[in-house]
GROMACS .gro file of C-alpha atoms in nm:
model
  288
    1UNK     CA    1   0.000   0.000   0.000
    2UNK     CA    2   0.288   0.235   0.082
    3UNK     CA    3   0.449   0.172  -0.256
    4UNK     CA    4   0.120   0.235  -0.436
    5UNK     CA    5   0.017   0.555  -0.253
    6UNK     CA    6   0.331   0.726  -0.127
    7UNK     CA    7   0.627   0.600  -0.325
    8UNK     CA    8   0.554   0.788  -0.653
    9UNK     CA    9   0.557   1.122  -0.471
   10UNK     CA   10   0.873   1.042  -0.277
   11UNK     CA   11   1.073   0.916  -0.574
   12UNK     CA   12   0.993   1.169  -0.846
   13UNK     CA   13   1.015   1.545  -0.831
   14UNK     CA   14   0.771   1.590  -1.119
   15UNK     CA   15   0.505   1.401  -0.922
   16UNK     CA   16   0.564   1.628  -0.623
   17UNK     CA   17   0.526   1.941  -0.837
   18UNK     CA   18   0.216   1.795  -1.004
   19UNK     CA   19   0.057   1.717  -0.667
   20UNK     CA   20   0.138   2.058  -0.523
   21UNK     CA   21   0.009   2.240  -0.831
   22UNK     CA   22  -0.308   2.031  -0.842
   23UNK     CA   23  -0.383   2.090  -0.473
   24UNK     CA   24  -0.332   2.465  -0.505
   25UNK     CA   25  -0.555   2.469  -0.814
   26UNK     CA   26  -0.818   2.269  -0.626
   27UNK     CA   27  -0.821   2.511  -0.335
   28UNK     CA   28  -0.845   2.810  -0.570
   29UNK     CA   29  -1.078   2.687  -0.844
   30UNK     CA   30  -1.338   2.495  -0.644
   31UNK     CA   31  -1.487   2.798  -0.456
   32UNK     CA   32  -1.508   2.991  -0.784
   33UNK     CA   33  -1.692   2.694  -0.933
   34UNK     CA   34  -1.939   2.702  -0.644
   35UNK     CA   35  -2.027   3.064  -0.718
   36UNK     CA   36  -2.059   2.985  -1.089
   37UNK     CA   37  -2.299   2.703  -1.004
   38UNK     CA   38  -2.507   2.917  -0.769
   39UNK     CA   39  -2.527   3.188  -1.033
   40UNK     CA   40  -2.650   2.926  -1.281
   41UNK     CA   41  -2.350   3.007  -1.497
   42UNK     CA   42  -2.191   2.661  -1.499
   43UNK     CA   43  -2.168   2.647  -1.877
   44UNK     CA   44  -2.021   2.997  -1.877
   45UNK     CA   45  -1.710   2.851  -1.715
   46UNK     CA   46  -1.680   2.601  -1.998
   47UNK     CA   47  -1.725   2.878  -2.254
   48UNK     CA   48  -1.459   3.092  -2.086
   49UNK     CA   49  -1.212   2.802  -2.078
   50UNK     CA   50  -1.244   2.781  -2.457
   51UNK     CA   51  -1.228   3.158  -2.492
   52UNK     CA   52  -0.874   3.185  -2.352
   53UNK     CA   53  -0.737   2.958  -2.628
   54UNK     CA   54  -0.663   3.229  -2.892
   55UNK     CA   55  -0.462   3.440  -2.647
   56UNK     CA   56  -0.266   3.139  -2.525
   57UNK     CA   57  -0.212   3.027  -2.884
   58UNK     CA   58  -0.089   3.371  -2.989
   59UNK     CA   59   0.157   3.376  -2.699
   60UNK     CA   60   0.272   3.029  -2.800
   61UNK     CA   61   0.325   3.130  -3.163
   62UNK     CA   62   0.528   3.438  -3.071
   63UNK     CA   63   0.730   3.308  -2.775
   64UNK     CA   64   0.696   2.929  -2.775
   65UNK     CA   65   0.601   2.744  -2.457
   66UNK     CA   66   0.692   3.044  -2.241
   67UNK     CA   67   0.441   3.060  -1.959
   68UNK     CA   68   0.420   3.439  -1.917
   69UNK     CA   69   0.317   3.536  -2.275
   70UNK     CA   70   0.067   3.250  -2.291
   71UNK     CA   71  -0.080   3.353  -1.957
   72UNK     CA   72  -0.107   3.721  -2.046
   73UNK     CA   73  -0.259   3.636  -2.384
   74UNK     CA   74  -0.515   3.400  -2.233
   75UNK     CA   75  -0.608   3.649  -1.963
   76UNK     CA   76  -0.656   3.939  -2.205
   77UNK     CA   77  -0.862   3.741  -2.455
   78UNK     CA   78  -1.069   3.579  -2.179
   79UNK     CA   79  -1.157   3.918  -2.032
   80UNK     CA   80  -1.229   4.052  -2.381
   81UNK     CA   81  -1.474   3.770  -2.449
   82UNK     CA   82  -1.645   3.810  -2.109
   83UNK     CA   83  -1.683   4.186  -2.148
   84UNK     CA   84  -1.776   4.161  -2.515
   85UNK     CA   85  -2.055   3.911  -2.456
   86UNK     CA   86  -2.183   4.120  -2.165
   87UNK     CA   87  -2.177   4.434  -2.381
   88UNK     CA   88  -2.375   4.264  -2.659
   89UNK     CA   89  -2.636   4.128  -2.418
   90UNK     CA   90  -2.674   4.464  -2.245
   91UNK     CA   91  -2.727   4.674  -2.559
   92UNK     CA   92  -2.904   4.427  -2.789
   93UNK     CA   93  -3.198   4.186  -2.768
   94UNK     CA   94  -2.965   3.885  -2.738
   95UNK     CA   95  -2.935   3.707  -2.403
   96UNK     CA   96  -2.598   3.670  -2.234
   97UNK     CA   97  -2.582   3.292  -2.276
   98UNK     CA   98  -2.634   3.320  -2.652
   99UNK     CA   99  -2.375   3.594  -2.695
  100UNK     CA  100  -2.129   3.401  -2.477
  101UNK     CA  101  -2.179   3.091  -2.692
  102UNK     CA  102  -2.112   3.291  -3.008
  103UNK     CA  103  -1.797   3.452  -2.867
  104UNK     CA  104  -1.649   3.132  -2.730
  105UNK     CA  105  -1.713   2.934  -3.050
  106UNK     CA  106  -1.537   3.202  -3.252
  107UNK     CA  107  -1.250   3.207  -3.001
  108UNK     CA  108  -1.215   2.829  -3.004
  109UNK     CA  109  -1.202   2.815  -3.382
  110UNK     CA  110  -0.947   3.099  -3.403
  111UNK     CA  111  -0.729   2.940  -3.134
  112UNK     CA  112  -0.720   2.598  -3.297
  113UNK     CA  113  -0.640   2.754  -3.634
  114UNK     CA  114  -0.357   2.960  -3.484
  115UNK     CA  115  -0.191   2.662  -3.320
  116UNK     CA  116  -0.242   2.441  -3.627
  117UNK     CA  117  -0.104   2.711  -3.854
  118UNK     CA  118   0.241   2.732  -3.699
  119UNK     CA  119   0.259   2.440  -3.458
  120UNK     CA  120   0.244   2.062  -3.470
  121UNK     CA  121  -0.020   1.820  -3.348
  122UNK     CA  122   0.188   1.773  -3.033
  123UNK     CA  123   0.179   2.148  -2.967
  124UNK     CA  124  -0.196   2.154  -3.021
  125UNK     CA  125  -0.248   1.866  -2.776
  126UNK     CA  126  -0.031   2.044  -2.519
  127UNK     CA  127  -0.232   2.366  -2.546
  128UNK     CA  128  -0.570   2.190  -2.545
  129UNK     CA  129  -0.503   1.933  -2.273
  130UNK     CA  130  -0.202   2.066  -2.081
  131UNK     CA  131   0.044   1.852  -1.888
  132UNK     CA  132   0.024   1.862  -1.511
  133UNK     CA  133   0.332   1.637  -1.490
  134UNK     CA  134   0.538   1.902  -1.670
  135UNK     CA  135   0.473   2.189  -1.429
  136UNK     CA  136   0.789   2.387  -1.362
  137UNK     CA  137   0.866   2.636  -1.085
  138UNK     CA  138   0.748   2.929  -1.297
  139UNK     CA  139   0.410   2.765  -1.358
  140UNK     CA  140   0.376   2.677  -0.990
  141UNK     CA  141   0.454   3.037  -0.896
  142UNK     CA  142   0.178   3.159  -1.126
  143UNK     CA  143  -0.073   2.910  -0.985
  144UNK     CA  144   0.014   3.006  -0.627
  145UNK     CA  145  -0.015   3.377  -0.711
  146UNK     CA  146  -0.360   3.327  -0.864
  147UNK     CA  147  -0.469   3.123  -0.561
  148UNK     CA  148  -0.356   3.398  -0.322
  149UNK     CA  149  -0.537   3.667  -0.521
  150UNK     CA  150  -0.851   3.452  -0.532
  151UNK     CA  151  -0.853   3.394  -0.157
  152UNK     CA  152  -0.792   3.759  -0.077
  153UNK     CA  153  -1.078   3.859  -0.307
  154UNK     CA  154  -1.311   3.599  -0.158
  155UNK     CA  155  -1.232   3.706   0.198
  156UNK     CA  156  -1.267   4.080   0.132
  157UNK     CA  157  -1.575   4.062  -0.091
  158UNK     CA  158  -1.739   3.747   0.047
  159UNK     CA  159  -2.070   3.905   0.152
  160UNK     CA  160  -2.098   4.109  -0.166
  161UNK     CA  161  -2.024   3.803  -0.381
  162UNK     CA  162  -2.283   3.593  -0.198
  163UNK     CA  163  -2.543   3.871  -0.221
  164UNK     CA  164  -2.472   3.934  -0.589
  165UNK     CA  165  -2.491   3.562  -0.647
  166UNK     CA  166  -2.823   3.501  -0.471
  167UNK     CA  167  -3.005   3.829  -0.539
  168UNK     CA  168  -2.818   4.066  -0.774
  169UNK     CA  169  -3.114   4.303  -0.808
  170UNK     CA  170  -3.127   4.354  -0.431
  171UNK     CA  171  -2.754   4.426  -0.414
  172UNK     CA  172  -2.778   4.682  -0.692
  173UNK     CA  173  -3.075   4.847  -0.523
  174UNK     CA  174  -2.898   4.895  -0.191
  175UNK     CA  175  -2.538   4.939  -0.305
  176UNK     CA  176  -2.326   5.042  -0.600
  177UNK     CA  177  -2.116   4.729  -0.560
  178UNK     CA  178  -2.326   4.516  -0.796
  179UNK     CA  179  -2.145   4.601  -1.120
  180UNK     CA  180  -1.789   4.604  -0.979
  181UNK     CA  181  -1.847   4.276  -0.791
  182UNK     CA  182  -1.976   4.108  -1.106
  183UNK     CA  183  -1.671   4.228  -1.297
  184UNK     CA  184  -1.443   4.109  -1.014
  185UNK     CA  185  -1.605   3.768  -1.027
  186UNK     CA  186  -1.550   3.740  -1.403
  187UNK     CA  187  -1.184   3.832  -1.349
  188UNK     CA  188  -1.152   3.557  -1.086
  189UNK     CA  189  -1.306   3.305  -1.325
  190UNK     CA  190  -1.067   3.397  -1.605
  191UNK     CA  191  -0.766   3.402  -1.373
  192UNK     CA  192  -0.838   3.055  -1.238
  193UNK     CA  193  -0.902   2.917  -1.585
  194UNK     CA  194  -0.568   3.060  -1.696
  195UNK     CA  195  -0.402   2.898  -1.396
  196UNK     CA  196  -0.575   2.567  -1.467
  197UNK     CA  197  -0.474   2.593  -1.832
  198UNK     CA  198  -0.109   2.550  -1.734
  199UNK     CA  199  -0.184   2.208  -1.587
  200UNK     CA  200  -0.498   2.080  -1.759
  201UNK     CA  201  -0.515   2.269  -2.088
  202UNK     CA  202  -0.793   2.490  -2.214
  203UNK     CA  203  -1.042   2.206  -2.262
  204UNK     CA  204  -1.013   2.047  -1.918
  205UNK     CA  205  -0.927   2.340  -1.690
  206UNK     CA  206  -1.295   2.402  -1.620
  207UNK     CA  207  -1.336   2.042  -1.501
  208UNK     CA  208  -1.153   2.097  -1.173
  209UNK     CA  209  -1.360   2.410  -1.124
  210UNK     CA  210  -1.709   2.276  -1.192
  211UNK     CA  211  -1.722   1.902  -1.119
  212UNK     CA  212  -1.631   1.931  -0.747
  213UNK     CA  213  -1.870   2.226  -0.714
  214UNK     CA  214  -2.170   2.046  -0.863
  215UNK     CA  215  -2.084   1.731  -0.665
  216UNK     CA  216  -2.078   1.932  -0.341
  217UNK     CA  217  -2.433   2.050  -0.411
  218UNK     CA  218  -2.560   1.704  -0.317
  219UNK     CA  219  -2.405   1.729   0.030
  220UNK     CA  220  -2.475   2.080   0.157
  221UNK     CA  221  -2.695   2.385   0.110
  222UNK     CA  222  -2.466   2.636   0.284
  223UNK     CA  223  -2.229   2.844   0.073
  224UNK     CA  224  -1.931   2.799   0.306
  225UNK     CA  225  -2.005   2.429   0.336
  226UNK     CA  226  -2.030   2.398  -0.041
  227UNK     CA  227  -1.690   2.563  -0.086
  228UNK     CA  228  -1.520   2.339   0.173
  229UNK     CA  229  -1.673   2.020   0.034
  230UNK     CA  230  -1.586   2.121  -0.322
  231UNK     CA  231  -1.225   2.184  -0.220
  232UNK     CA  232  -1.207   1.844  -0.049
  233UNK     CA  233  -1.348   1.666  -0.355
  234UNK     CA  234  -1.108   1.851  -0.586
  235UNK     CA  235  -0.804   1.767  -0.370
  236UNK     CA  236  -0.896   1.398  -0.344
  237UNK     CA  237  -0.965   1.388  -0.719
  238UNK     CA  238  -0.624   1.540  -0.790
  239UNK     CA  239  -0.444   1.291  -0.566
  240UNK     CA  240  -0.630   0.987  -0.696
  241UNK     CA  241  -0.605   1.106  -1.057
  242UNK     CA  242  -0.229   1.146  -1.035
  243UNK     CA  243  -0.189   0.802  -0.878
  244UNK     CA  244  -0.413   0.650  -1.143
  245UNK     CA  245  -0.219   0.817  -1.424
  246UNK     CA  246   0.111   0.696  -1.276
  247UNK     CA  247   0.014   0.332  -1.219
  248UNK     CA  248  -0.210   0.288  -1.524
  249UNK     CA  249   0.003   0.497  -1.765
  250UNK     CA  250  -0.287   0.733  -1.837
  251UNK     CA  251  -0.275   1.105  -1.926
  252UNK     CA  252  -0.272   1.288  -1.594
  253UNK     CA  253  -0.517   1.571  -1.672
  254UNK     CA  254  -0.799   1.349  -1.805
  255UNK     CA  255  -0.740   1.106  -1.517
  256UNK     CA  256  -0.794   1.384  -1.260
  257UNK     CA  257  -1.112   1.503  -1.431
  258UNK     CA  258  -1.237   1.144  -1.468
  259UNK     CA  259  -1.198   1.085  -1.094
  260UNK     CA  260  -1.383   1.412  -1.027
  261UNK     CA  261  -1.658   1.286  -1.259
  262UNK     CA  262  -1.682   0.963  -1.059
  263UNK     CA  263  -1.711   1.171  -0.742
  264UNK     CA  264  -1.997   1.363  -0.901
  265UNK     CA  265  -2.183   1.043  -0.997
  266UNK     CA  266  -2.138   0.896  -0.649
  267UNK     CA  267  -2.255   1.221  -0.491
  268UNK     CA  268  -2.559   1.232  -0.718
  269UNK     CA  269  -2.648   0.877  -0.611
  270UNK     CA  270  -2.556   0.867  -0.243
  271UNK     CA  271  -2.533   1.229  -0.128
  272UNK     CA  272  -2.756   1.373   0.142
  273UNK     CA  273  -2.955   1.544  -0.130
  274UNK     CA  274  -2.895   1.285  -0.399
  275UNK     CA  275  -3.123   1.045  -0.584
  276UNK     CA  276  -3.112   0.765  -0.326
  277UNK     CA  277  -3.203   1.002  -0.041
  278UNK     CA  278  -3.488   1.145  -0.248
  279UNK     CA  279  -3.620   0.798  -0.329
  280UNK     CA  280  -3.631   0.686   0.034
  281UNK     CA  281  -3.963   0.751   0.210
  282UNK     CA  282  -3.943   1.050   0.439
  283UNK     CA  283  -3.979   0.990   0.808
  284UNK     CA  284  -4.280   1.161   0.950
  285UNK     CA  285  -4.355   1.184   1.318
  286UNK     CA  286  -4.716   1.109   1.373
  287UNK     CA  287  -4.884   1.308   1.640
  288UNK     CA  288  -5.172   1.169   1.839
   0.00000   0.00000   0.00000
């Protein structure tokens, strides 16, 4: 058991960096995923993860696999897509989900074309799916920095984020914080997707954000509880996914997301608010 669970992380430095990066990503991304879920914007996270591809691809074409240009490019394009879709929905008859879908599809197509134009199929796979086992110190520093910024923002603006999440009209009626808080939240989403992109690629980075969050929904109804449970599920998924990828010779990123998917299915079946609990007859105390 020791050899199966502990030995890979003691013997190999790349496994240690992968575990550390995955845990930091789990702690940072999972709470953001909870707020996305509560805002009923779960698919927006998926759209935004695709939207950062052109910026990352442009940074790759100009500077190679240098983390800083790819990060800056992904961040700028992600914010541009978020603000652009919001601008279209605000000043036209189109709803935000439709405009977001249009923007992210355009971004995805442009990004794939950019990478295919100057890169190889290996480069395209690296950008789309990442490589958590190849995290270097620079990538880990970026992930830690994003996690620190996310936690500071959540602590300082926690009440405003919860209020804007549950009743945005009320927040805007009693405070001018509604618009800035919404913009701050979009920035946090893009930042965490950019951080996840370094390890999981643009297609899977949203998985560590959303799957633990939606799985936690079957266990709690409290926002703080949801965040803590989502973090725990994400951390366990990262650990088990890395071990599975090591022993079964599987790609590490998909293995982590697959384990998170299994956690979601188990939560949907056996959680306190899952299907099995709903199917059981409720206990009613009969009064004389």
